[in-house]
mmCIF file of C-alpha atoms and ligand atoms in Angstrom:
data_model
loop_
_atom_site.group_PDB
_atom_site.id
_atom_site.type_symbol
_atom_site.label_atom_id
_atom_site.label_comp_id
_atom_site.label_asym_id
_atom_site.label_seq_id
_atom_site.Cartn_x
_atom_site.Cartn_y
_atom_site.Cartn_z
ATOM 1 C CA UNK A 69 -0.266 -0.156 0.009
ATOM 2 C CA UNK A 70 1.454 3.307 -1.121
ATOM 3 C CA UNK A 71 -0.519 5.531 0.880
ATOM 4 C CA UNK A 72 -1.289 6.225 4.488
ATOM 5 C CA UNK A 73 -3.823 3.988 5.675
ATOM 6 C CA UNK A 74 -5.151 6.268 8.275
ATOM 7 C CA UNK A 75 -6.258 8.441 5.424
ATOM 8 C CA UNK A 76 -7.378 5.629 2.959
ATOM 9 C CA UNK A 77 -10.156 7.708 0.709
ATOM 10 C CA UNK A 78 -10.386 11.372 -1.037
ATOM 11 C CA UNK A 79 -13.391 11.435 1.784
ATOM 12 C CA UNK A 80 -11.053 11.126 4.569
ATOM 13 C CA UNK A 81 -8.845 13.925 3.067
ATOM 14 C CA UNK A 82 -11.621 15.998 2.725
ATOM 15 C CA UNK A 83 -12.240 15.728 6.110
ATOM 16 C CA UNK A 84 -8.739 16.607 7.360
ATOM 17 C CA UNK A 85 -8.785 19.907 4.338
ATOM 18 C CA UNK A 86 -11.813 21.289 6.180
ATOM 19 C CA UNK A 87 -9.771 21.725 9.425
ATOM 20 C CA UNK A 88 -7.196 23.089 7.669
ATOM 21 C CA UNK A 89 -8.695 25.712 5.148
ATOM 22 C CA UNK A 90 -10.018 29.162 6.141
ATOM 23 C CA UNK A 91 -13.900 28.829 5.922
ATOM 24 C CA UNK A 92 -14.169 31.498 2.682
ATOM 25 C CA UNK A 93 -12.082 29.791 0.678
ATOM 26 C CA UNK A 94 -13.274 26.040 1.589
ATOM 27 C CA UNK A 95 -17.127 27.439 0.837
ATOM 28 C CA UNK A 96 -15.347 28.772 -2.744
ATOM 29 C CA UNK A 97 -14.373 25.211 -3.292
ATOM 30 C CA UNK A 98 -16.976 23.125 -1.834
ATOM 31 C CA UNK A 99 -19.783 25.411 -2.785
ATOM 32 C CA UNK A 100 -22.283 25.256 -5.768
ATOM 33 C CA UNK A 101 -25.039 26.832 -7.206
ATOM 34 C CA UNK A 102 -28.849 27.836 -5.393
ATOM 35 C CA UNK A 103 -29.822 25.062 -3.714
ATOM 36 C CA UNK A 104 -26.916 23.064 -4.380
ATOM 37 C CA UNK A 105 -29.281 20.315 -5.749
ATOM 38 C CA UNK A 106 -26.608 19.703 -8.767
ATOM 39 C CA UNK A 107 -23.993 19.438 -6.775
ATOM 40 C CA UNK A 108 -25.655 16.718 -4.521
ATOM 41 C CA UNK A 109 -27.051 15.015 -7.821
ATOM 42 C CA UNK A 110 -23.551 14.809 -9.073
ATOM 43 C CA UNK A 111 -22.757 12.307 -6.235
ATOM 44 C CA UNK A 112 -26.201 10.313 -5.865
ATOM 45 C CA UNK A 113 -26.128 9.610 -9.792
ATOM 46 C CA UNK A 114 -22.930 8.217 -9.764
ATOM 47 C CA UNK A 115 -23.651 6.132 -6.525
ATOM 48 C CA UNK A 116 -26.981 4.968 -8.790
ATOM 49 C CA UNK A 117 -24.497 3.537 -11.062
ATOM 50 C CA UNK A 118 -24.485 -0.295 -10.423
ATOM 51 C CA UNK A 119 -22.005 -2.521 -12.417
ATOM 52 C CA UNK A 120 -22.124 -6.285 -12.547
ATOM 53 C CA UNK A 121 -18.963 -8.482 -11.808
ATOM 54 C CA UNK A 122 -18.186 -11.169 -13.686
ATOM 55 C CA UNK A 123 -15.865 -14.109 -12.681
ATOM 56 C CA UNK A 124 -14.178 -17.081 -13.744
ATOM 57 C CA UNK A 125 -11.153 -15.070 -15.468
ATOM 58 C CA UNK A 126 -7.749 -14.495 -13.643
ATOM 59 C CA UNK A 127 -7.079 -10.809 -12.898
ATOM 60 C CA UNK A 128 -4.200 -10.917 -11.265
ATOM 61 C CA UNK A 129 -2.214 -8.507 -13.683
ATOM 62 C CA UNK A 130 -4.521 -5.009 -14.377
ATOM 63 C CA UNK A 131 -3.582 -2.555 -17.133
ATOM 64 C CA UNK A 132 -4.848 0.995 -16.249
ATOM 65 C CA UNK A 133 -3.147 2.573 -18.755
ATOM 66 C CA UNK A 134 -5.140 5.129 -20.678
ATOM 67 C CA UNK A 135 -4.641 6.773 -24.297
ATOM 68 C CA UNK A 136 -5.569 10.299 -25.171
ATOM 69 C CA UNK A 137 -4.848 12.455 -28.032
ATOM 70 C CA UNK A 138 -1.612 9.623 -28.989
ATOM 71 C CA UNK A 139 -0.319 9.838 -25.409
ATOM 72 C CA UNK A 140 -0.388 7.389 -23.178
ATOM 73 C CA UNK A 141 -0.936 8.142 -19.169
ATOM 74 C CA UNK A 142 -1.050 5.776 -16.208
ATOM 75 C CA UNK A 143 -4.384 6.023 -15.335
ATOM 76 C CA UNK A 144 -7.961 7.575 -16.565
ATOM 77 C CA UNK A 145 -8.248 10.045 -13.991
ATOM 78 C CA UNK A 146 -6.541 13.496 -14.285
ATOM 79 C CA UNK A 147 -7.043 16.968 -12.325
ATOM 80 C CA UNK A 148 -9.406 19.457 -13.487
ATOM 81 C CA UNK A 149 -8.738 23.029 -13.296
ATOM 82 C CA UNK A 150 -9.603 24.850 -10.524
ATOM 83 C CA UNK A 151 -9.272 28.440 -10.608
ATOM 84 C CA UNK A 152 -7.375 30.372 -7.658
ATOM 85 C CA UNK A 153 -5.900 27.115 -6.673
ATOM 86 C CA UNK A 154 -3.412 28.343 -4.571
ATOM 87 C CA UNK A 155 -6.253 30.236 -2.183
ATOM 88 C CA UNK A 156 -7.459 26.863 -1.244
ATOM 89 C CA UNK A 157 -3.623 25.859 -0.068
ATOM 90 C CA UNK A 158 -0.394 27.674 -0.622
ATOM 91 C CA UNK A 159 1.461 26.262 -4.202
ATOM 92 C CA UNK A 160 -1.066 23.911 -4.430
ATOM 93 C CA UNK A 161 -0.742 24.167 -8.688
ATOM 94 C CA UNK A 162 2.921 23.844 -8.376
ATOM 95 C CA UNK A 163 2.752 20.392 -6.067
ATOM 96 C CA UNK A 164 -0.347 19.190 -8.005
ATOM 97 C CA UNK A 165 1.647 19.755 -11.696
ATOM 98 C CA UNK A 166 4.885 18.172 -10.736
ATOM 99 C CA UNK A 167 3.085 15.360 -9.228
ATOM 100 C CA UNK A 168 0.685 14.887 -12.113
ATOM 101 C CA UNK A 169 4.101 14.743 -14.325
ATOM 102 C CA UNK A 170 5.731 11.957 -11.859
ATOM 103 C CA UNK A 171 2.913 9.850 -11.776
ATOM 104 C CA UNK A 172 1.738 10.442 -15.503
ATOM 105 C CA UNK A 173 -1.638 11.334 -15.404
ATOM 106 C CA UNK A 174 -2.922 14.544 -17.265
ATOM 107 C CA UNK A 175 -3.338 17.926 -15.300
ATOM 108 C CA UNK A 176 -5.249 20.747 -16.834
ATOM 109 C CA UNK A 177 -4.333 24.682 -15.810
ATOM 110 C CA UNK A 178 -7.032 27.161 -15.154
ATOM 111 C CA UNK A 179 -6.510 30.311 -17.025
ATOM 112 C CA UNK A 180 -7.456 31.714 -13.712
ATOM 113 C CA UNK A 181 -4.760 30.105 -11.723
ATOM 114 C CA UNK A 182 -2.119 31.823 -9.234
ATOM 115 C CA UNK A 183 1.122 29.971 -10.959
ATOM 116 C CA UNK A 184 1.847 31.619 -14.267
ATOM 117 C CA UNK A 185 0.947 29.152 -17.284
ATOM 118 C CA UNK A 186 4.989 29.352 -18.005
ATOM 119 C CA UNK A 187 6.143 27.755 -15.220
ATOM 120 C CA UNK A 188 3.487 25.097 -14.577
ATOM 121 C CA UNK A 189 4.344 23.951 -18.278
ATOM 122 C CA UNK A 190 8.347 23.670 -17.086
ATOM 123 C CA UNK A 191 7.123 21.875 -13.730
ATOM 124 C CA UNK A 192 4.996 19.270 -15.522
ATOM 125 C CA UNK A 193 6.042 19.312 -19.845
ATOM 126 C CA UNK A 194 4.558 16.308 -20.742
ATOM 127 C CA UNK A 195 1.100 16.116 -18.781
ATOM 128 C CA UNK A 196 -0.358 19.807 -18.848
ATOM 129 C CA UNK A 197 -3.005 20.575 -20.455
ATOM 130 C CA UNK A 198 -4.383 24.537 -20.871
ATOM 131 C CA UNK A 199 -7.918 25.574 -19.872
ATOM 132 C CA UNK A 200 -9.344 28.608 -21.461
ATOM 133 C CA UNK A 201 -11.570 31.009 -20.635
ATOM 134 C CA UNK A 202 -11.998 32.839 -23.891
ATOM 135 C CA UNK A 203 -11.713 36.581 -23.268
ATOM 136 C CA UNK A 204 -13.898 39.179 -24.962
ATOM 137 C CA UNK A 205 -10.924 40.576 -26.705
ATOM 138 C CA UNK A 206 -10.019 38.889 -29.693
ATOM 139 C CA UNK A 207 -6.489 40.311 -29.352
ATOM 140 C CA UNK A 208 -6.183 39.531 -25.829
ATOM 141 C CA UNK A 209 -7.307 36.000 -26.431
ATOM 142 C CA UNK A 210 -4.955 35.807 -29.428
ATOM 143 C CA UNK A 211 -2.132 36.647 -27.048
ATOM 144 C CA UNK A 212 -3.029 34.163 -24.271
ATOM 145 C CA UNK A 213 -3.041 31.396 -27.147
ATOM 146 C CA UNK A 214 -0.051 32.406 -28.364
ATOM 147 C CA UNK A 215 1.591 32.299 -24.823
ATOM 148 C CA UNK A 216 0.498 28.884 -24.298
ATOM 149 C CA UNK A 217 1.805 27.316 -27.465
ATOM 150 C CA UNK A 218 5.187 28.889 -26.878
ATOM 151 C CA UNK A 219 4.980 27.830 -23.089
ATOM 152 C CA UNK A 220 4.809 24.031 -24.996
ATOM 153 C CA UNK A 221 1.145 23.006 -24.155
ATOM 154 C CA UNK A 222 0.116 20.293 -26.364
ATOM 155 C CA UNK A 223 -4.115 20.133 -25.770
ATOM 156 C CA UNK A 224 -5.880 23.268 -25.277
ATOM 157 C CA UNK A 225 -9.322 22.871 -23.561
ATOM 158 C CA UNK A 226 -12.116 25.720 -24.236
ATOM 159 C CA UNK A 227 -14.410 26.031 -21.263
ATOM 160 C CA UNK A 228 -17.839 26.894 -22.254
ATOM 161 C CA UNK A 229 -20.206 27.125 -19.638
ATOM 162 C CA UNK A 230 -19.626 30.042 -17.949
ATOM 163 C CA UNK A 231 -21.902 32.535 -20.190
ATOM 164 C CA UNK A 232 -22.405 34.284 -17.035
ATOM 165 C CA UNK A 233 -20.636 34.406 -13.486
ATOM 166 C CA UNK A 234 -22.173 32.366 -11.346
ATOM 167 C CA UNK A 235 -24.336 34.043 -8.157
ATOM 168 C CA UNK A 236 -23.215 31.299 -5.176
ATOM 169 C CA UNK A 237 -24.888 32.717 -2.219
ATOM 170 C CA UNK A 238 -22.031 31.171 -0.292
ATOM 171 C CA UNK A 239 -19.431 33.141 -1.859
ATOM 172 C CA UNK A 240 -21.464 36.374 -1.707
ATOM 173 C CA UNK A 241 -22.248 35.758 2.186
ATOM 174 C CA UNK A 242 -18.344 35.774 2.702
ATOM 175 C CA UNK A 243 -17.761 38.611 0.309
ATOM 176 C CA UNK A 244 -14.913 36.878 -1.690
ATOM 177 C CA UNK A 245 -12.870 39.586 -3.113
ATOM 178 C CA UNK A 246 -9.634 40.145 -4.681
ATOM 179 C CA UNK A 247 -7.641 41.455 -3.235
ATOM 180 C CA UNK A 248 -9.305 39.905 0.081
ATOM 181 C CA UNK A 249 -11.333 42.659 1.501
ATOM 182 C CA UNK A 250 -9.774 42.245 5.071
ATOM 183 C CA UNK A 251 -13.297 42.582 6.837
ATOM 184 C CA UNK A 252 -13.160 41.524 10.865
ATOM 185 C CA UNK A 253 -15.149 38.366 9.873
ATOM 186 C CA UNK A 254 -12.509 37.364 7.452
ATOM 187 C CA UNK A 255 -9.855 38.113 9.551
ATOM 188 C CA UNK A 256 -11.272 35.869 12.360
ATOM 189 C CA UNK A 257 -11.583 33.129 9.659
ATOM 190 C CA UNK A 258 -7.776 33.515 8.809
ATOM 191 C CA UNK A 259 -6.468 33.676 12.148
ATOM 192 C CA UNK A 260 -8.282 30.282 12.976
ATOM 193 C CA UNK A 261 -6.014 28.554 10.404
ATOM 194 C CA UNK A 262 -2.509 29.427 11.246
ATOM 195 C CA UNK A 263 -0.874 27.107 9.204
ATOM 196 C CA UNK A 264 -2.567 28.446 6.460
ATOM 197 C CA UNK A 265 -1.756 32.161 7.200
ATOM 198 C CA UNK A 266 1.750 30.946 7.229
ATOM 199 C CA UNK A 267 2.157 29.409 3.991
ATOM 200 C CA UNK A 268 0.423 32.017 2.328
ATOM 201 C CA UNK A 269 2.549 34.499 3.819
ATOM 202 C CA UNK A 270 5.430 32.684 2.340
ATOM 203 C CA UNK A 271 3.841 32.208 -0.767
ATOM 204 C CA UNK A 272 2.357 35.510 -1.446
ATOM 205 C CA UNK A 273 -1.354 36.266 -1.699
ATOM 206 C CA UNK A 274 -2.794 34.379 -4.658
ATOM 207 C CA UNK A 275 -4.015 36.696 -7.773
ATOM 208 C CA UNK A 276 -5.079 36.013 -11.305
ATOM 209 C CA UNK A 277 -1.399 36.201 -12.579
ATOM 210 C CA UNK A 278 -2.057 35.125 -15.969
ATOM 211 C CA UNK A 279 -4.091 38.269 -16.458
ATOM 212 C CA UNK A 280 -1.449 40.583 -15.199
ATOM 213 C CA UNK A 281 -0.580 41.679 -18.816
ATOM 214 C CA UNK A 282 -4.179 42.677 -19.620
ATOM 215 C CA UNK A 283 -5.822 43.913 -16.447
ATOM 216 C CA UNK A 284 -4.887 45.460 -13.029
ATOM 217 C CA UNK A 285 -5.608 42.415 -10.875
ATOM 218 C CA UNK A 286 -6.151 45.145 -8.001
ATOM 219 C CA UNK A 287 -9.307 46.132 -9.942
ATOM 220 C CA UNK A 288 -10.688 42.782 -10.048
ATOM 221 C CA UNK A 289 -13.779 42.508 -7.354
ATOM 222 C CA UNK A 290 -16.316 39.867 -7.080
ATOM 223 C CA UNK A 291 -15.656 36.723 -9.106
ATOM 224 C CA UNK A 292 -18.564 36.440 -10.897
ATOM 225 C CA UNK A 293 -18.921 39.771 -12.066
ATOM 226 C CA UNK A 294 -15.364 39.674 -13.187
ATOM 227 C CA UNK A 295 -15.822 36.674 -15.183
ATOM 228 C CA UNK A 296 -18.938 38.488 -16.931
ATOM 229 C CA UNK A 297 -17.045 41.386 -17.796
ATOM 230 C CA UNK A 298 -13.760 39.967 -19.169
ATOM 231 C CA UNK A 299 -14.970 37.160 -20.614
ATOM 232 C CA UNK A 300 -17.016 36.159 -23.091
ATOM 233 C CA UNK A 301 -20.774 36.080 -22.271
ATOM 234 C CA UNK A 302 -21.472 32.293 -24.373
ATOM 235 C CA UNK A 303 -18.550 31.574 -26.448
ATOM 236 C CA UNK A 304 -19.812 31.060 -29.835
ATOM 237 C CA UNK A 305 -19.341 29.043 -32.740
ATOM 238 C CA UNK A 306 -17.547 31.575 -34.717
ATOM 239 C CA UNK A 307 -15.011 32.221 -31.958
ATOM 240 C CA UNK A 308 -14.530 28.458 -31.469
ATOM 241 C CA UNK A 309 -13.725 28.333 -35.584
ATOM 242 C CA UNK A 310 -11.087 31.080 -34.806
ATOM 243 C CA UNK A 311 -9.133 28.981 -32.040
ATOM 244 C CA UNK A 312 -9.503 26.316 -34.105
ATOM 245 C CA UNK A 313 -7.534 28.088 -36.822
ATOM 246 C CA UNK A 314 -4.920 29.547 -34.139
ATOM 247 C CA UNK A 315 -4.475 26.009 -32.442
ATOM 248 C CA UNK A 316 -3.135 23.248 -34.215
ATOM 249 C CA UNK A 317 -2.829 20.556 -31.517
ATOM 250 C CA UNK A 318 -5.795 18.772 -30.143
ATOM 251 C CA UNK A 319 -8.664 21.136 -28.996
ATOM 252 C CA UNK A 320 -11.246 20.047 -26.169
ATOM 253 C CA UNK A 321 -14.435 21.562 -25.140
ATOM 254 C CA UNK A 322 -15.591 21.558 -21.685
ATOM 255 C CA UNK A 323 -18.734 21.865 -20.350
ATOM 256 C CA UNK A 324 -21.299 20.441 -22.802
ATOM 257 C CA UNK A 325 -24.175 18.331 -21.661
ATOM 258 C CA UNK A 326 -26.454 18.083 -24.703
ATOM 259 C CA UNK A 327 -25.891 15.276 -27.728
ATOM 260 C CA UNK A 328 -26.244 18.356 -30.263
ATOM 261 C CA UNK A 329 -23.950 20.505 -28.676
ATOM 262 C CA UNK A 330 -21.396 17.643 -28.647
ATOM 263 C CA UNK A 331 -22.480 17.175 -32.526
ATOM 264 C CA UNK A 332 -21.852 20.793 -32.932
ATOM 265 C CA UNK A 333 -17.948 20.593 -31.414
ATOM 266 C CA UNK A 334 -17.188 17.777 -33.739
ATOM 267 C CA UNK A 335 -18.259 20.155 -36.613
ATOM 268 C CA UNK A 336 -16.267 23.019 -35.458
ATOM 269 C CA UNK A 337 -13.150 20.583 -35.421
ATOM 270 C CA UNK A 338 -12.746 19.884 -31.442
ATOM 271 C CA UNK A 339 -10.861 16.605 -31.068
ATOM 272 C CA UNK A 340 -12.780 16.117 -27.775
ATOM 273 C CA UNK A 341 -15.099 16.855 -25.055
ATOM 274 C CA UNK A 342 -15.549 16.997 -21.350
ATOM 275 C CA UNK A 343 -18.895 16.641 -20.451
ATOM 276 C CA UNK A 344 -19.465 18.329 -17.095
ATOM 277 C CA UNK A 345 -21.774 20.648 -14.932
ATOM 278 C CA UNK A 346 -18.970 22.232 -13.546
ATOM 279 C CA UNK A 347 -19.199 20.470 -10.489
ATOM 280 C CA UNK A 348 -22.806 21.894 -10.048
ATOM 281 C CA UNK A 349 -21.388 25.572 -9.845
ATOM 282 C CA UNK A 350 -23.675 26.901 -12.976
ATOM 283 C CA UNK A 351 -26.937 25.869 -13.122
ATOM 284 C CA UNK A 352 -28.541 24.035 -10.326
ATOM 285 C CA UNK A 353 -30.941 22.484 -12.821
ATOM 286 C CA UNK A 354 -28.210 21.000 -14.923
ATOM 287 C CA UNK A 355 -27.841 17.327 -15.520
ATOM 288 C CA UNK A 356 -25.425 15.767 -13.888
ATOM 289 C CA UNK A 357 -22.615 14.467 -16.055
ATOM 290 C CA UNK A 358 -23.924 10.912 -15.602
ATOM 291 C CA UNK A 359 -27.342 11.683 -16.821
ATOM 292 C CA UNK A 360 -25.871 13.397 -19.659
ATOM 293 C CA UNK A 361 -23.822 10.518 -20.576
ATOM 294 C CA UNK A 362 -26.585 8.174 -20.183
ATOM 295 C CA UNK A 363 -28.239 10.309 -22.846
ATOM 296 C CA UNK A 364 -25.835 10.056 -25.511
ATOM 297 C CA UNK A 365 -26.288 8.378 -28.438
ATOM 298 C CA UNK A 366 -23.643 5.418 -29.160
ATOM 299 C CA UNK A 367 -22.585 6.726 -32.441
ATOM 300 C CA UNK A 368 -21.134 10.045 -30.855
ATOM 301 C CA UNK A 369 -19.103 7.929 -28.479
ATOM 302 C CA UNK A 370 -17.490 6.556 -31.800
ATOM 303 C CA UNK A 371 -16.623 10.214 -33.121
ATOM 304 C CA UNK A 372 -14.654 11.691 -30.469
ATOM 305 C CA UNK A 373 -13.031 11.448 -27.258
ATOM 306 C CA UNK A 374 -15.611 11.477 -24.816
ATOM 307 C CA UNK A 375 -14.345 12.439 -21.462
ATOM 308 C CA UNK A 376 -16.065 13.664 -17.957
ATOM 309 C CA UNK A 377 -16.042 15.294 -14.747
ATOM 310 C CA UNK A 378 -18.135 16.491 -11.951
ATOM 311 C CA UNK A 379 -18.471 14.630 -8.412
ATOM 312 C CA UNK A 380 -15.462 12.134 -9.529
ATOM 313 C CA UNK A 381 -14.119 11.104 -5.980
ATOM 314 C CA UNK A 382 -13.165 7.208 -5.832
ATOM 315 C CA UNK A 383 -11.607 4.751 -8.356
ATOM 316 C CA UNK A 384 -14.658 3.250 -8.355
ATOM 317 C CA UNK A 385 -15.892 6.705 -9.595
ATOM 318 C CA UNK A 386 -13.068 6.460 -12.505
ATOM 319 C CA UNK A 387 -14.414 3.060 -13.722
ATOM 320 C CA UNK A 388 -18.109 3.641 -13.479
ATOM 321 C CA UNK A 389 -17.599 6.685 -15.759
ATOM 322 C CA UNK A 390 -15.469 4.681 -18.271
ATOM 323 C CA UNK A 391 -18.490 2.036 -18.207
ATOM 324 C CA UNK A 392 -20.499 4.945 -19.233
ATOM 325 C CA UNK A 393 -18.760 5.839 -22.118
ATOM 326 C CA UNK A 394 -16.181 8.686 -20.927
ATOM 327 C CA UNK A 395 -12.716 7.294 -22.174
ATOM 328 C CA UNK A 396 -11.141 9.446 -18.925
ATOM 329 C CA UNK A 397 -12.569 11.627 -16.256
ATOM 330 C CA UNK A 398 -11.275 14.448 -14.168
ATOM 331 C CA UNK A 399 -11.907 15.406 -10.711
ATOM 332 C CA UNK A 400 -10.831 19.144 -9.340
ATOM 333 C CA UNK A 401 -12.146 19.004 -5.694
ATOM 334 C CA UNK A 402 -10.212 15.388 -4.758
ATOM 335 C CA UNK A 403 -7.386 16.811 -5.478
ATOM 336 C CA UNK A 404 -7.452 20.233 -3.721
ATOM 337 C CA UNK A 405 -8.597 18.175 -0.903
ATOM 338 C CA UNK A 406 -5.313 15.766 -1.279
ATOM 339 C CA UNK A 407 -2.796 18.816 -0.815
ATOM 340 C CA UNK A 408 -4.814 20.927 1.921
ATOM 341 C CA UNK A 409 -5.540 17.991 3.975
ATOM 342 C CA UNK A 410 -2.580 16.225 4.028
ATOM 343 C CA UNK A 411 0.462 18.535 2.585
ATOM 344 C CA UNK A 412 2.533 18.407 -0.135
ATOM 345 C CA UNK A 413 2.847 14.575 -0.272
ATOM 346 C CA UNK A 414 -1.477 14.261 -0.579
ATOM 347 C CA UNK A 415 -1.382 14.408 -4.319
ATOM 348 C CA UNK A 416 0.651 11.524 -4.368
ATOM 349 C CA UNK A 417 -0.849 9.976 -1.742
ATOM 350 C CA UNK A 418 -4.557 10.678 -3.734
ATOM 351 C CA UNK A 419 -3.518 9.142 -6.876
ATOM 352 C CA UNK A 420 -2.301 6.309 -5.066
ATOM 353 C CA UNK A 421 -5.420 5.769 -3.606
ATOM 354 C CA UNK A 422 -7.339 6.222 -6.756
ATOM 355 C CA UNK A 423 -4.854 3.664 -8.553
ATOM 356 C CA UNK A 424 -5.531 1.098 -5.826
ATOM 357 C CA UNK A 425 -9.140 1.791 -6.044
ATOM 358 C CA UNK A 426 -9.543 1.595 -9.645
ATOM 359 C CA UNK A 427 -7.413 -1.823 -9.893
ATOM 360 C CA UNK A 428 -9.074 -3.470 -7.068
ATOM 361 C CA UNK A 429 -12.258 -2.459 -8.897
ATOM 362 C CA UNK A 430 -11.166 -3.563 -12.532
ATOM 363 C CA UNK A 431 -10.476 -7.012 -10.460
ATOM 364 C CA UNK A 432 -13.590 -7.552 -8.738
ATOM 365 C CA UNK A 433 -15.499 -6.888 -12.223
ATOM 366 C CA UNK A 434 -13.451 -9.766 -13.749
ATOM 367 C CA UNK A 435 -11.860 -6.966 -16.514
ATOM 368 C CA UNK A 436 -7.867 -6.704 -16.682
ATOM 369 C CA UNK A 437 -7.656 -3.932 -18.428
ATOM 370 C CA UNK A 438 -9.247 -0.093 -18.132
ATOM 371 C CA UNK A 439 -9.756 0.409 -21.491
ATOM 372 C CA UNK A 440 -11.581 -2.822 -21.851
ATOM 373 C CA UNK A 441 -14.566 -1.572 -19.495
ATOM 374 C CA UNK A 442 -17.135 -0.547 -21.266
ATOM 375 C CA UNK A 443 -21.308 -0.336 -20.987
ATOM 376 C CA UNK A 444 -21.601 -4.395 -20.812
ATOM 377 C CA UNK A 445 -20.640 -3.935 -17.117
ATOM 378 C CA UNK A 446 -23.570 -1.535 -16.188
ATOM 379 C CA UNK A 447 -26.366 -3.656 -14.106
ATOM 380 C CA UNK A 448 -29.249 -2.057 -16.377
HETATM 381 C C1 LIG B 56 -12.931 25.939 -6.844
HETATM 382 C C2 LIG B 56 -13.165 25.454 -8.288
HETATM 383 C C3 LIG B 56 -12.615 26.357 -8.930
HETATM 384 C C4 LIG B 56 -13.085 25.997 -10.459
HETATM 385 N N1 LIG B 56 -12.314 26.632 -11.465
HETATM 386 C C5 LIG B 56 -12.436 26.320 -12.864
HETATM 387 C C6 LIG B 56 -12.021 26.854 -13.762
HETATM 388 O O1 LIG B 56 -10.795 27.766 -13.863
HETATM 389 N N2 LIG B 56 -12.151 26.654 -15.057
HETATM 390 C C7 LIG B 56 -12.907 25.552 -15.392
HETATM 391 O O2 LIG B 56 -12.918 25.374 -16.853
HETATM 392 N N3 LIG B 56 -13.320 24.961 -14.614
HETATM 393 C C8 LIG B 56 -13.276 25.095 -13.213
HETATM 394 N N4 LIG B 56 -13.793 24.664 -11.889
HETATM 395 C C9 LIG B 56 -14.856 23.335 -12.646
HETATM 396 C C10 LIG B 56 -13.642 22.051 -12.734
HETATM 397 O O3 LIG B 56 -13.048 22.089 -13.741
HETATM 398 C C11 LIG B 56 -14.618 20.695 -12.738
HETATM 399 O O4 LIG B 56 -15.128 20.755 -13.965
HETATM 400 C C12 LIG B 56 -15.106 20.440 -11.457
HETATM 401 O O5 LIG B 56 -14.406 20.865 -10.300
HETATM 402 C C13 LIG B 56 -15.170 19.015 -11.101
HETATM 403 O O6 LIG B 56 -16.115 18.528 -10.059
HETATM 404 P P1 LIG B 56 -15.589 18.074 -8.914
HETATM 405 O O7 LIG B 56 -14.952 18.936 -8.660
HETATM 406 O O8 LIG B 56 -16.654 17.492 -7.750
HETATM 407 O O9 LIG B 56 -14.211 16.790 -9.251
HETATM 408 C C14 LIG B 56 -13.705 24.936 -10.789
HETATM 409 C C15 LIG B 56 -14.175 24.095 -9.779
HETATM 410 C C16 LIG B 56 -14.107 24.816 -8.393
HETATM 411 C C17 LIG B 56 -14.554 23.414 -7.569
#
């Protein structure tokens, strides 16, 4: 066992993380939109996917590798882009990306990262993908894409599911502003998490460093309002065509839930999609990724690389996603919990936990290859 048996699951890492992250940052990480129905649906629907085991096979050796865009990764699970990563735990983005490189799993860096995109490309040259929120200004967009190219990223992920900044009540109540608005309430929350304060003082107060060249980050106030003013309110087909002409490598569209939109993405030249409801953070009535995957016609799966995220917490979930037709899946919160809860070795432990759970699940199901897992294992 390559992980601490006293912290045997992502759920246990989350329990530890909740004791170490200040409340305003924890609620930003864990919160959903509205009544948080979509947030709960993500987990409930994954839990309701029942897989039927087959026996009478030797499953001593299991191959967990996963091919994506001509490259082989060790596992079919990667790290989702999470904006303001270092606010949850200082240096989270550096530790996560370099551990992803070491353990050969995909790592997607957010446009809204707190570490420069160029630094992450140096730390994780083989496994880093870049997630683009599309700026309204086409010149800024082009400049950003050029930087991504020059830094050496091979895969570009366009997120399309934020046509408007979210109204998340927990964030509003906490007054999540950048730079931090040090109200007495915020100071009390911070004072209760001395380790976070200490590390933040060493690392520096998080800010949207990738945007330094385009906006004065001191001017960024409420996150949702900033997103709406700087980025496109709805990424149009025309804009995706423009990005396609600027980006020669694999292009992925993240945040699609409807089969017609996936068809359109293929027509626009995308090489893959990430089915996602943005972790239940944008539209409370949106289907879970599981519901969306179950509705996709079989022929669509043959035409493009379908991936998913939102709610993945265990190796069993990774196998469930594969059985639902996702070639790979991603998680945002799982990996943030790992670093915040356990420290710098947490990322490695989280990946080992997921690897162990994936292997045991496949063995229990009578499947000795992750890539051979498919819908024939679904119980109904
Ligand atoms: C705190 C937080 C910040 C996020 N920031 C981004 C982002 O900057 N770009 C993006 O495409 N998605 C972002 N997402 C969505 C994630 O990429 C991903 O879809 C989601 O976290 C997956 O669900 P999970 O956290 O339940 O695993 C964010 C999610 C969270 C929780």
